Short mmCIF file of C-alpha atoms in Angstrom, two decimals:
data_model
loop_
_atom_site.label_atom_id
_atom_site.label_comp_id
_atom_site.label_asym_id
_atom_site.label_seq_id
_atom_site.Cartn_x
_atom_site.Cartn_y
_atom_site.Cartn_z
CA MET A 14 -7.87 50.87 -76.21
CA ILE A 15 -10.07 52.78 -78.63
CA LYS A 16 -7.13 53.82 -80.83
CA GLN A 17 -6.37 50.19 -81.69
CA GLU A 18 -10.04 49.49 -82.38
CA LEU A 19 -10.26 52.46 -84.74
CA ILE A 20 -7.11 51.36 -86.58
CA LYS A 21 -8.60 47.87 -86.84
CA ALA A 22 -11.80 49.37 -88.28
CA LEU A 23 -9.83 51.28 -90.90
CA GLU A 24 -7.80 48.22 -91.82
CA LEU A 25 -10.94 46.10 -92.14
CA ASP A 26 -12.42 48.70 -94.48
CA ALA A 27 -9.22 48.79 -96.54
CA ASN A 28 -9.47 45.00 -96.87
CA GLY A 29 -13.04 45.20 -98.13
CA ASP A 30 -14.96 44.43 -94.93
CA TRP A 31 -17.17 47.52 -94.65
CA ASP A 32 -19.64 45.76 -92.34
CA ALA A 33 -17.05 44.73 -89.77
CA SER A 34 -15.53 48.20 -89.85
CA HIS A 35 -18.94 49.76 -89.32
CA ARG A 36 -19.73 47.42 -86.40
CA ILE A 37 -16.60 48.62 -84.62
CA VAL A 38 -17.02 52.37 -85.11
CA GLN A 39 -20.70 52.47 -84.23
CA GLN A 40 -19.76 51.43 -80.69
CA TYR A 41 -17.85 54.68 -80.05
CA THR A 42 -18.76 58.35 -79.86
CA SER A 43 -15.35 60.03 -80.01
CA ALA A 44 -14.76 62.57 -82.76
CA GLU A 45 -12.36 60.16 -84.44
CA ALA A 46 -14.90 57.33 -84.44
CA CYS A 47 -17.55 59.69 -85.79
CA TRP A 48 -15.17 60.72 -88.57
CA ILE A 49 -14.59 57.10 -89.58
CA HIS A 50 -18.33 56.48 -89.34
CA ALA A 51 -18.92 59.45 -91.66
CA TYR A 52 -16.30 58.23 -94.11
CA LEU A 53 -17.88 54.77 -94.18
CA HIS A 54 -21.33 56.16 -94.98
CA ARG A 55 -19.83 58.43 -97.62
CA LYS A 56 -18.16 55.39 -99.15
CA GLU A 57 -21.49 53.56 -99.01
CA GLY A 58 -23.09 56.44 -100.89
CA ASP A 59 -25.42 57.45 -98.04
CA LEU A 60 -24.52 61.15 -98.02
CA GLY A 61 -27.35 62.13 -95.68
CA ASN A 62 -26.13 59.76 -93.00
CA ALA A 63 -22.52 60.69 -93.74
CA GLY A 64 -23.36 64.37 -93.26
CA TYR A 65 -24.80 63.61 -89.83
CA TRP A 66 -21.60 61.83 -88.77
CA TYR A 67 -19.32 64.49 -90.25
CA ALA A 68 -21.19 67.05 -88.15
CA ARG A 69 -20.74 64.87 -85.06
CA ALA A 70 -17.01 64.74 -85.87
CA ASN A 71 -16.97 68.52 -86.37
CA LYS A 72 -15.85 68.04 -89.99
CA ASN A 73 -17.15 69.19 -93.35
CA ILE A 74 -17.95 66.66 -96.05
CA PRO A 75 -14.61 66.42 -97.84
CA GLU A 76 -14.02 67.10 -101.50
CA GLN A 77 -11.01 64.77 -101.74
CA SER A 78 -11.25 61.17 -102.90
CA LEU A 79 -12.25 58.40 -100.52
CA GLU A 80 -8.72 57.02 -100.76
CA GLU A 81 -7.20 60.36 -99.76
CA GLU A 82 -9.62 60.73 -96.88
CA TRP A 83 -8.88 57.20 -95.66
CA LYS A 84 -5.14 57.99 -95.60
CA LEU A 85 -5.78 61.25 -93.75
CA ILE A 86 -7.95 59.53 -91.13
CA PHE A 87 -5.49 56.66 -90.73
CA GLU A 88 -2.55 59.01 -90.16
CA TYR A 89 -4.57 61.09 -87.71
CA VAL A 90 -5.69 58.07 -85.66
CA ARG A 91 -2.23 56.47 -85.79
CA ASN A 92 -0.73 59.63 -84.28
CA LEU A 93 -3.20 59.95 -81.42
#
C-alpha cells in the first residue's frame, strides 16, 4: 500500500537516508508523494526542483523549518 511506502520514505529520511527515501517517493505520482518529493529536494537545497514538486503537490514552498514540515507531512500521511 502506498501509505506504508510513504511512511517508510519519511522514516528513512528522518534516519538520515535521503537517497533511499528519494528512491521510494520518485516511484509515485500521488499528491502526497509529490509533497514528500518536494520536501526532500528542499532539504537537499535544490529549490528549483523542489518548486516543481510543490506545484505537482498543489502546495506552496513552505516558510516553516524542514523539521516542522516533516512533522506536518508525517501526520498528514499517517492519517490518510
